[in-house]
Coordinates of C-alpha atoms in Angstrom, one line a residue:
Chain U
X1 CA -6.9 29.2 16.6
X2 CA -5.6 28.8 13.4
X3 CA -3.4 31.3 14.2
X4 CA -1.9 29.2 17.3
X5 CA -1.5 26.0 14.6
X6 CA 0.3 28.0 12.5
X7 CA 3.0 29.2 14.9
X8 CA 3.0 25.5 16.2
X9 CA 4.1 24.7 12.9
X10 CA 6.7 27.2 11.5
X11 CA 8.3 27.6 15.2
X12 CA 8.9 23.5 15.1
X13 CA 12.1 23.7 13.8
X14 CA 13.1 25.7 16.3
X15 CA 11.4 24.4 18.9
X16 CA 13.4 21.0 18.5
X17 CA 16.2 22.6 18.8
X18 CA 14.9 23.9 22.1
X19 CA 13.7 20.7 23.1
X20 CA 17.2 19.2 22.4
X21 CA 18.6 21.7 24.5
X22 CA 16.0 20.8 27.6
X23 CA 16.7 17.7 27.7
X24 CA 20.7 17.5 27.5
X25 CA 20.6 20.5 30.3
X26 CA 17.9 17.5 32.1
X27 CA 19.6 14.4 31.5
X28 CA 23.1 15.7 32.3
X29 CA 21.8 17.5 35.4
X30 CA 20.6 14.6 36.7
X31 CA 23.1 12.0 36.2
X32 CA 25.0 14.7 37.8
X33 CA 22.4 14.5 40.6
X34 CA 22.3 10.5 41.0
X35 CA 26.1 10.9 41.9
X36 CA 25.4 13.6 44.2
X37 CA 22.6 12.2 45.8
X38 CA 24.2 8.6 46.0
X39 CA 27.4 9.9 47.7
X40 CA 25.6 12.0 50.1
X41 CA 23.3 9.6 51.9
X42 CA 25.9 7.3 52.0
X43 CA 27.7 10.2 54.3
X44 CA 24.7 10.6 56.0
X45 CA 23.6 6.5 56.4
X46 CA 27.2 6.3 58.1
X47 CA 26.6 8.0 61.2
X48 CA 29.9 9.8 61.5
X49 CA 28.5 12.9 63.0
X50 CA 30.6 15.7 60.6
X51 CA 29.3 13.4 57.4
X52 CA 25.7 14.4 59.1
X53 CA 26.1 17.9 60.0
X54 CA 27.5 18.6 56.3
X55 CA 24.9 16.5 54.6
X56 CA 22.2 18.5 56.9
X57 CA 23.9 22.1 55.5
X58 CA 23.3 21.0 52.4
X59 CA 19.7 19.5 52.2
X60 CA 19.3 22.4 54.6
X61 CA 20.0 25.0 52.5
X62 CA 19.1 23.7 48.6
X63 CA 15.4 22.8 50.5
X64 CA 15.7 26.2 52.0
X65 CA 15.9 28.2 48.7
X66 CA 14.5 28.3 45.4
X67 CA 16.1 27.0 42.7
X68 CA 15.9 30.4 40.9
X69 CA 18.1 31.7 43.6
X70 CA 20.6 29.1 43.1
X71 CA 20.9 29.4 39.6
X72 CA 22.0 32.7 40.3
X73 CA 24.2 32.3 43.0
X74 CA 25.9 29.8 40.5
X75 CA 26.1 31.9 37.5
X76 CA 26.8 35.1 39.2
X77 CA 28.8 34.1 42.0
X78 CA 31.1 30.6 40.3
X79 CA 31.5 32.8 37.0
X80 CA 33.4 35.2 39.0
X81 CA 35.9 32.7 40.1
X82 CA 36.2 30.1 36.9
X83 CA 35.3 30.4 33.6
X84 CA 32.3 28.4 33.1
X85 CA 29.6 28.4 30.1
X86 CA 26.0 29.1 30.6
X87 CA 25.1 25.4 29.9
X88 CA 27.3 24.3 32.2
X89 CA 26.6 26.8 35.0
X90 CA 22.8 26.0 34.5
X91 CA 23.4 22.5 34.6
X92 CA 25.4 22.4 38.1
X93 CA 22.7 24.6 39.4
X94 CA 20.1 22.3 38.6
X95 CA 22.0 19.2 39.5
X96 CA 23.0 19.9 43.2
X97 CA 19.4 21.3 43.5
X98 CA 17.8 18.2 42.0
X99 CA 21.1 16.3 44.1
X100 CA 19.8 17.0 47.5
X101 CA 15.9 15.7 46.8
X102 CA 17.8 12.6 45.7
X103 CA 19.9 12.2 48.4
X104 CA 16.6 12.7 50.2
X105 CA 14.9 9.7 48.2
X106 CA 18.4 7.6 48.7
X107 CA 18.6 8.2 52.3
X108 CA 15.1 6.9 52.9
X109 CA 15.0 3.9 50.8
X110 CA 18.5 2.5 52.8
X111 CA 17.4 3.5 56.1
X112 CA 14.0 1.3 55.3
X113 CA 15.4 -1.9 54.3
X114 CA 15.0 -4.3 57.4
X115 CA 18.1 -3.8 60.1
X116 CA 17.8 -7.4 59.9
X117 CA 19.8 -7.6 56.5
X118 CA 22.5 -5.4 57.8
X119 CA 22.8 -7.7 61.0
X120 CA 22.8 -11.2 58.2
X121 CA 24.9 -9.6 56.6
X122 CA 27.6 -8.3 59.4
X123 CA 27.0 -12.0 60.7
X124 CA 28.8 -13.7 58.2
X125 CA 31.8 -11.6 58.2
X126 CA 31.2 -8.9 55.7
X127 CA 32.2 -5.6 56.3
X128 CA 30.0 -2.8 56.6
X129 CA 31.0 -1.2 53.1
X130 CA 30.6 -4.9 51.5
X131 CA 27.6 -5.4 52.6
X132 CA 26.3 -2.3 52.1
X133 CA 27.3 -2.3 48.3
X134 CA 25.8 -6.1 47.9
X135 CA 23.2 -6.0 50.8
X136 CA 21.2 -3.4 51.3
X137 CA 22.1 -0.7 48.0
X138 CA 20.8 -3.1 45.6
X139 CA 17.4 -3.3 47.9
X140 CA 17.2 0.2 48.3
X141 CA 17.9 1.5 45.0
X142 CA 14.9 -0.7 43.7
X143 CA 12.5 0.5 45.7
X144 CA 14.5 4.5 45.3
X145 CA 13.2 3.6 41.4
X146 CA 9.3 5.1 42.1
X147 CA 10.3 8.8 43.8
X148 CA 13.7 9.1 41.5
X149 CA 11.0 8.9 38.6
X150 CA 8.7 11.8 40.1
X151 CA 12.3 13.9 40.8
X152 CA 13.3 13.3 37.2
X153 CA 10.1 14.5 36.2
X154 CA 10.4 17.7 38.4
X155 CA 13.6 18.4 37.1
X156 CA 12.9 18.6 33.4
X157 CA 10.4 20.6 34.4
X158 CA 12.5 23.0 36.3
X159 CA 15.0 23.0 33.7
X160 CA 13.0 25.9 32.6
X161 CA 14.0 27.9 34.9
X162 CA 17.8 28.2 33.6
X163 CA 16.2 30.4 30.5
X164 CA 17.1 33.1 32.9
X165 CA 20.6 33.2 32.7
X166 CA 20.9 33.1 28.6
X167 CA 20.0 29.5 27.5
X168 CA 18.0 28.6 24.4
X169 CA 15.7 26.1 25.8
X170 CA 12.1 25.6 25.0
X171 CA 11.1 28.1 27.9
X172 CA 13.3 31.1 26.5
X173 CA 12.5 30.5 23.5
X174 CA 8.6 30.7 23.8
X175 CA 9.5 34.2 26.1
X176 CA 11.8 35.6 23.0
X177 CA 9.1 34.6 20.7
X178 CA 5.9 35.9 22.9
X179 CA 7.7 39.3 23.4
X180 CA 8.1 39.6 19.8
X181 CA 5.1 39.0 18.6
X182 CA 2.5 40.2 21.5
X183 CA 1.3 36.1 21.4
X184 CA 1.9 35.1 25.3
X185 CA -1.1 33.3 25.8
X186 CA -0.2 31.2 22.3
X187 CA 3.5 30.8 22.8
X188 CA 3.5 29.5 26.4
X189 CA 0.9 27.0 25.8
X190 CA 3.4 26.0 23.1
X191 CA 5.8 25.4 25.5
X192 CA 3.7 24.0 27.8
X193 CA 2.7 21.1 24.9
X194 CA 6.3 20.5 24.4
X195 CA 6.9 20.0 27.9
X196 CA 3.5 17.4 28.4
X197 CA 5.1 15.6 25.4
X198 CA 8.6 14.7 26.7
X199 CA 7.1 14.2 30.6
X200 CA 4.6 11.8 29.0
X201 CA 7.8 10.1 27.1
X202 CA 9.7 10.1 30.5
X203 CA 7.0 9.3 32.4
X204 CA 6.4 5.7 29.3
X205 CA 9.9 4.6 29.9
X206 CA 9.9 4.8 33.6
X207 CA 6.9 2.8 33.9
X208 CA 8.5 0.6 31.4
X209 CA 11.8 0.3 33.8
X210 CA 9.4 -0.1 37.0
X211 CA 7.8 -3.2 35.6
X212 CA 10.8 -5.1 34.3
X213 CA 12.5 -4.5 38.2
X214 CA 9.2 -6.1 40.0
X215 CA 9.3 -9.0 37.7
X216 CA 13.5 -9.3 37.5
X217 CA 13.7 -8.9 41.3
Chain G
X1 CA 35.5 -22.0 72.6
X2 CA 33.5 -19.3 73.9
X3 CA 34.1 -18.1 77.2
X4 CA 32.4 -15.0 78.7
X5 CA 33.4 -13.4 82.2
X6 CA 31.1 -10.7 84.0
X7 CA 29.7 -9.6 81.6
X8 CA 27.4 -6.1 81.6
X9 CA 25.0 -5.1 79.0
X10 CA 22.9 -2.0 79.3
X11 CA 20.2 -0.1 76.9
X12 CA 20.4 3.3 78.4
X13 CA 19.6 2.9 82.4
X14 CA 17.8 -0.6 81.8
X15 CA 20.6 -3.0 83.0
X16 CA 19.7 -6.0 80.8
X17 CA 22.8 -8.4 81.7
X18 CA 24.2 -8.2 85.1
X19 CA 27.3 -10.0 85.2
X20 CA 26.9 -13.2 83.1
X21 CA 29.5 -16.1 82.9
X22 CA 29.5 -18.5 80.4
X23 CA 31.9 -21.3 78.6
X24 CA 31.1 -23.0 76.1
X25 CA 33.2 -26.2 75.2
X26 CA 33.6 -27.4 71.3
X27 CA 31.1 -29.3 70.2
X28 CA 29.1 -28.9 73.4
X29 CA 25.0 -27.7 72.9
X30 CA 23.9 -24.9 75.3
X31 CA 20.7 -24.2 75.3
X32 CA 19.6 -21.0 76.8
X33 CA 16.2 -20.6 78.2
X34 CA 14.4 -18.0 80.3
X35 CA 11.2 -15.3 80.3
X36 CA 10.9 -13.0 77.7
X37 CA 13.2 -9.6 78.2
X38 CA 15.7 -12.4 80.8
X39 CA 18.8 -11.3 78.4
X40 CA 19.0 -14.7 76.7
X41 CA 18.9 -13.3 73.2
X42 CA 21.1 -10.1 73.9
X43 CA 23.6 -12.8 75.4
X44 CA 23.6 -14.6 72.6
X45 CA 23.5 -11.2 69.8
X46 CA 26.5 -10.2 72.0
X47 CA 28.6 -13.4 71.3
X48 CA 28.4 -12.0 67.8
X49 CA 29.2 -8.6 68.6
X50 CA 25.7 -7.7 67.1
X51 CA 25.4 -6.3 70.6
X52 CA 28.6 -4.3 72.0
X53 CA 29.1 -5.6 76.0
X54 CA 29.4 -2.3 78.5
X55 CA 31.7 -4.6 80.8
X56 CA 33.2 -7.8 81.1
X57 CA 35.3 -9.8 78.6
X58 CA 34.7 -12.0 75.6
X59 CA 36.8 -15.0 74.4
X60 CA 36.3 -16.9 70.8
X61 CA 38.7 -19.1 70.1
X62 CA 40.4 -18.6 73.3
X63 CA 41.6 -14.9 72.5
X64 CA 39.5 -11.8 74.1
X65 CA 38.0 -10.2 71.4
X66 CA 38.1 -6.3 71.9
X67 CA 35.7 -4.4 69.6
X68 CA 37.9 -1.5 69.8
X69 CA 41.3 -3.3 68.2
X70 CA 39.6 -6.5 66.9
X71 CA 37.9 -6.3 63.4
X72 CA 34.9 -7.7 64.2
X73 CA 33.9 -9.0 60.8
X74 CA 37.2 -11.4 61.0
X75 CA 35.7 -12.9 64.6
X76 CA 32.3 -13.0 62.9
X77 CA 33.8 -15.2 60.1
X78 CA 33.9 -18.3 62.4
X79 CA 30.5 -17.9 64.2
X80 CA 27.7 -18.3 62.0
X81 CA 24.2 -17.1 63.1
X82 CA 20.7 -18.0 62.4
X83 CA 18.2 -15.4 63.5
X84 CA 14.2 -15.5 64.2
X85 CA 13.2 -13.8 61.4
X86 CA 15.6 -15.3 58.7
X87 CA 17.2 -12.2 57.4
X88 CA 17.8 -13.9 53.9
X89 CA 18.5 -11.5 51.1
X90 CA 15.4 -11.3 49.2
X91 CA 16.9 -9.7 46.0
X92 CA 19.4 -13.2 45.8
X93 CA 18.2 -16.8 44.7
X94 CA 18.5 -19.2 47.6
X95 CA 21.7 -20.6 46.0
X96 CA 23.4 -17.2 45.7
X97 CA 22.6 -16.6 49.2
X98 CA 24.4 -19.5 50.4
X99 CA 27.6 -18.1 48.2
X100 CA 27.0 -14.9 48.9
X101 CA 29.7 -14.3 51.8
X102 CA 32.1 -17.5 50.6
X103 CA 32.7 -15.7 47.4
X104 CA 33.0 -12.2 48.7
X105 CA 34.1 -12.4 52.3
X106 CA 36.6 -16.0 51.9
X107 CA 36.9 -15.6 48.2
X108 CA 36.3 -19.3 47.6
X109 CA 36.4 -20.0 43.9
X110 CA 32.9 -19.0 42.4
X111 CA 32.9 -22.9 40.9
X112 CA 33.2 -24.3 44.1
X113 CA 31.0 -22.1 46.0
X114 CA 28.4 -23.2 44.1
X115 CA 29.1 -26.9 44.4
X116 CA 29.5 -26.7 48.3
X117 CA 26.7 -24.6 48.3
X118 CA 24.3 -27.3 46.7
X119 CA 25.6 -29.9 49.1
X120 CA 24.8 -27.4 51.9
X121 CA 21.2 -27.0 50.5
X122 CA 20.9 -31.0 50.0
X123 CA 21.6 -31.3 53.7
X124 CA 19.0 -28.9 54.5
X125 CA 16.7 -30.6 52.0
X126 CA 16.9 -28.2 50.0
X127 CA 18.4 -29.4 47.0
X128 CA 16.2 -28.6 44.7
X129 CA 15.1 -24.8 45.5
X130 CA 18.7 -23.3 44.8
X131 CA 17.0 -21.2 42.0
X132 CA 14.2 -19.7 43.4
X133 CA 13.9 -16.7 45.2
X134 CA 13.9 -16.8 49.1
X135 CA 9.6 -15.2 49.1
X136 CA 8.9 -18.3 47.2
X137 CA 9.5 -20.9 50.3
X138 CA 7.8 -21.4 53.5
X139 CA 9.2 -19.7 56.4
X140 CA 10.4 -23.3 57.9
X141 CA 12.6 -23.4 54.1
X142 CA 13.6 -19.8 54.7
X143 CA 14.8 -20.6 57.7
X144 CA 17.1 -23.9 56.6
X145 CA 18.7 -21.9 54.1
X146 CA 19.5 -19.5 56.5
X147 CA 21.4 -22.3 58.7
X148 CA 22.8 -23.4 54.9
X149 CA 23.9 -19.7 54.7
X150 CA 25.4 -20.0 57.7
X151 CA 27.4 -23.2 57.8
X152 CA 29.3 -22.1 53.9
X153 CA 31.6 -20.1 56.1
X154 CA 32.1 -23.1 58.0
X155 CA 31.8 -21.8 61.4
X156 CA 33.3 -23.3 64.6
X157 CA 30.1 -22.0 66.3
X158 CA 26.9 -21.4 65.2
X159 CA 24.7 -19.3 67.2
X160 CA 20.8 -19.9 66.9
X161 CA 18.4 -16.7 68.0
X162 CA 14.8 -18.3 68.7
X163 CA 15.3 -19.8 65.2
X164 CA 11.4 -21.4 65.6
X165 CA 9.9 -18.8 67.3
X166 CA 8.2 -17.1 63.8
X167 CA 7.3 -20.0 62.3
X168 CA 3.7 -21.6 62.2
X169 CA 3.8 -24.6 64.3
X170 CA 3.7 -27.5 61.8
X171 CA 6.7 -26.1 60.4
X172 CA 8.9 -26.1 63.4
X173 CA 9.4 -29.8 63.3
X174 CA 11.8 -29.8 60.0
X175 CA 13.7 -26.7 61.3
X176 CA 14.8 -28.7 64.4
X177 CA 15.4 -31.7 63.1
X178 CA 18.3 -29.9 60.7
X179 CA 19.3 -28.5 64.1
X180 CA 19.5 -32.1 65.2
X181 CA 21.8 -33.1 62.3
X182 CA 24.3 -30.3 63.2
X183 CA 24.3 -30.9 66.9
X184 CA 25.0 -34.9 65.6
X185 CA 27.7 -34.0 63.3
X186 CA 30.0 -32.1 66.4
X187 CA 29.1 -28.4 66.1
X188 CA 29.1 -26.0 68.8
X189 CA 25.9 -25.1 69.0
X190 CA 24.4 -22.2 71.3
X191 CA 20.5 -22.2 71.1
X192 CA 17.8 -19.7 72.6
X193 CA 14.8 -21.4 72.2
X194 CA 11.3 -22.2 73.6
X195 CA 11.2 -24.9 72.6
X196 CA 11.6 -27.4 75.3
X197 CA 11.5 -30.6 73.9
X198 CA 14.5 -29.6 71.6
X199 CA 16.5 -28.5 74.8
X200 CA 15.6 -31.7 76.6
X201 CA 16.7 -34.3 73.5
X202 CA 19.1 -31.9 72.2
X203 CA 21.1 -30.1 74.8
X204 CA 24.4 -31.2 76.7
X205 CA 23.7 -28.4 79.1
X206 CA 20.9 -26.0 79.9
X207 CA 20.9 -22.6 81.1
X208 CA 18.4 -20.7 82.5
X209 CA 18.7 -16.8 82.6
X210 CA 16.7 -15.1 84.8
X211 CA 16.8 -10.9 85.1
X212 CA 20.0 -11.2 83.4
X213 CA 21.6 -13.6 85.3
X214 CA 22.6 -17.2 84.9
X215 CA 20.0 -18.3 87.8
X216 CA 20.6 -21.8 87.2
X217 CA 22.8 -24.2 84.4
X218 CA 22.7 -28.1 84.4
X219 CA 22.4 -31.1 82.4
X220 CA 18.5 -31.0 80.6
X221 CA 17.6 -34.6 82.4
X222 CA 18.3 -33.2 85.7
X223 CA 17.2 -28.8 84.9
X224 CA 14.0 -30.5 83.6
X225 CA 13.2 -33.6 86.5
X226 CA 14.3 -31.4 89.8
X227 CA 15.3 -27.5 89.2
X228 CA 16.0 -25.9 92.1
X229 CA 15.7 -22.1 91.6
X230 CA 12.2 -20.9 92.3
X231 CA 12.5 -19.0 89.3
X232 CA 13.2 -21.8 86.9
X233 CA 10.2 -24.0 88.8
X234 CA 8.1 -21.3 88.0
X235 CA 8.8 -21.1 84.0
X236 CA 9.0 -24.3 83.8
X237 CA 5.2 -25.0 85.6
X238 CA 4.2 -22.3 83.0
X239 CA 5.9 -23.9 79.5
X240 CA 5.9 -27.6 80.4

């Protein structure tokens, strides 16, 4: 044990840089995502039936194949075409991955919102686009807030998996440091704190961003 | 104002309206009566191209209004609506409900949105609830803002579906009586209710739609003392 305490300890430097690395590969991916998503289920909420049949291929397929696959069909298959970083490849992997769940989330939150609001709306003369935009988006997206937090959870976890193709986040680096030193069992519990401490942070300010909407409206 | 010639409506093989004409004359009140599933309210959601017609043609303002060439949300700008269930935006205060579709449809002048909207609300009765959100009020309130939502794009017809028909009894009365007011004031008013009593003081004509037909249209004192369909003397024996 005091083994374990000690590698905590003179890996930390380290391991924040790690850390630092998980969560710009996380936040960009999903910002990344949010667009994605967003524009999506808009295609989809339309009902033009192409917008449909490609928004279908694409939840289709990212829901029909692990992320670990994508990854690779990004970095091996894009790389060959343009010139793209590791980082970057890792992060457009994990955004249209995390993209289509959220396009998932999106879609459902607009289709709930009464029809009613839609027809009010429509009623007084605003276009469909208007009134989606002032209507029924700002409904949705508040009630979108709940299941985006549980995605964005998922995703920083899954960021792991990007260790794969050469980045130096907190997973890789508790594999390059396990293989080294024989310590698996110590080095992915390691990683496994590091990863408890920034989903609990995550997982603070979303609740903090949940209770300010109920009461703001 | 509104005129509406043979007009078809159907939802898959159920033929809802059958060839229903209708004019309506400015400043006249139709009421529409009728059963349940008679095509009263999908007459009325069609006038507002809520509904789209099968067959038959529709005139606002003395032009036919073809969904396919007309944009819709330009016809919709002159005939407000007030539905059953109120359809207010619950995420806007009651005041920025009113403005909502002035500002961003008409582009009226934020400043004066605001000050027309607060005389709508007054004549509502309503003054003083501009800043609260629409799940604070009563669904008789919810329902007045609604008509004050309505009337900011000053309409030249407003369009009421079974306006009463969610709300607990005691709150009908103040619902009505803003109907009144508009009816008083000149607006074209076309009204499916139950509620006879409002159709009988309120209405310059009735009309009675049976299996999506007009079975029978007349002046309330005379629909009400003496109808002649067999149809309307039976819903009438049942609701009077």
């Amino acid at each position: 044990m005091t083994s374990f305490f000690e590698n905590l300890i003179s890996t930390f430097p380290a391991f924040m840089e790690a850390a630092w690395m998980t969560l710009r590969l996380t936040g960009v991916s999903l910002v990344l995502a949010l667009v994605i998503g967003l524009i999506f289920a808009l295609m989809k909420v339309t009902g033009v039936r192409w917008l449909g049949i490609v928004y279908n291929g694409y939840v289709g397929i990212i829901r029909g194949t692990p992320l670990i696959v994508q990854i690779m069909w990004l970095y091996f298959g894009i790389t060959q075409i343009v010139v793209l970083s590791a980082f970057w490849a890792g992060t457009i992997a994990l955004a249209i991955h995390s993209g289509a769940y959220i396009a998932e989330i999106f879609r459902g939150c607009i289709q709930s919102v009464d029809k009613g609001q839609m027809e009010a709306a429509e009623s007084l003369g605003m276009k469909r686009a208007l009134a989606m935009r002032r209507v029924i988006l700002p409904q949705a997206l508040k009630r979108a807030i709940p299941p985006l937090g549980n995605q964005f959870i998922i995703g920083l976890k899954d960021s792991s998996l990007v260790a794969f193709i050469g980045i130096t986040e907190i997973f890789s680096l508790s594999m390059d440091n396990a293989a080294v030193t024989f310590k698996q069992l110590e080095f992915y519990s390691i990683a496994g704190l590091y990863y408890l401490a920034m989903v609990a942070i995550v997982t603070f300010v979303l609740s903090r961003v949940e209770n300010r909407m109920d009461t703001a409206k | 104002m509104i005129k509406v010639e043979k007009l078809h409506k159907y939802f898959g093989d159920l033929h809802v309206l059958k060839g229903v004409d209708l004019e309506v004359a400015p400043q006249e009140v139709v009421v529409m009566i009728g059963a349940s599933g008679s095509g009263k309210s999908t007459l009325l959601r069609c006038l507002n191209f809520l509904e789209m017609k099968n067959q038959g043609r529709i005139l606002i303002d003395g032009k036919e209004v073809d969904p396919a060439t007309t944009p819709l949300n330009e016809v919709r700008e002159h005939v407000g609506m007030v539905f059953q269930h109120f359809n207010l935006f619950p995420h806007m205060t009651v005041l920025e409900n009113v403005i909502e579709a002035p500002v961003h449809v008409k582009k009226v002048p934020k400043a004066e949105a605001i000050k027309r909207g607060k005389e709508l609300l007054e004549k509502v009765g309503l003054g003083d609830k501009g800043d609260v959100y629409p799940e604070k009020l009563s669904g008789g309130q919810k329902q007045r803002v609604a008509i004050a939502r309505a009337l900011a794009m000053e309409p030249s017809v407003m369009l009421f579906d079974e306006p009463t028909s969610a709300l607990d009894p005691e709150l009908v009365g103040e619902v009505l009586e803003v109907m009144k007011g508009l009816a008083a004031d000149g607006m074209t008013m076309v009204v499916v209710t139950h509620e006879m009593g409002f159709a009988r003081e309120v209405a310059d004509r009735v009309v009675f739609l049976d299996n999506g037909m007009i079975a029978e249209q007349g002046d309330p004192e005379t629909f009400f003392q003496n109808p002649q369909h067999p149809k309307a003397k039976q819903f009438l024996s049942r609701v009077l």
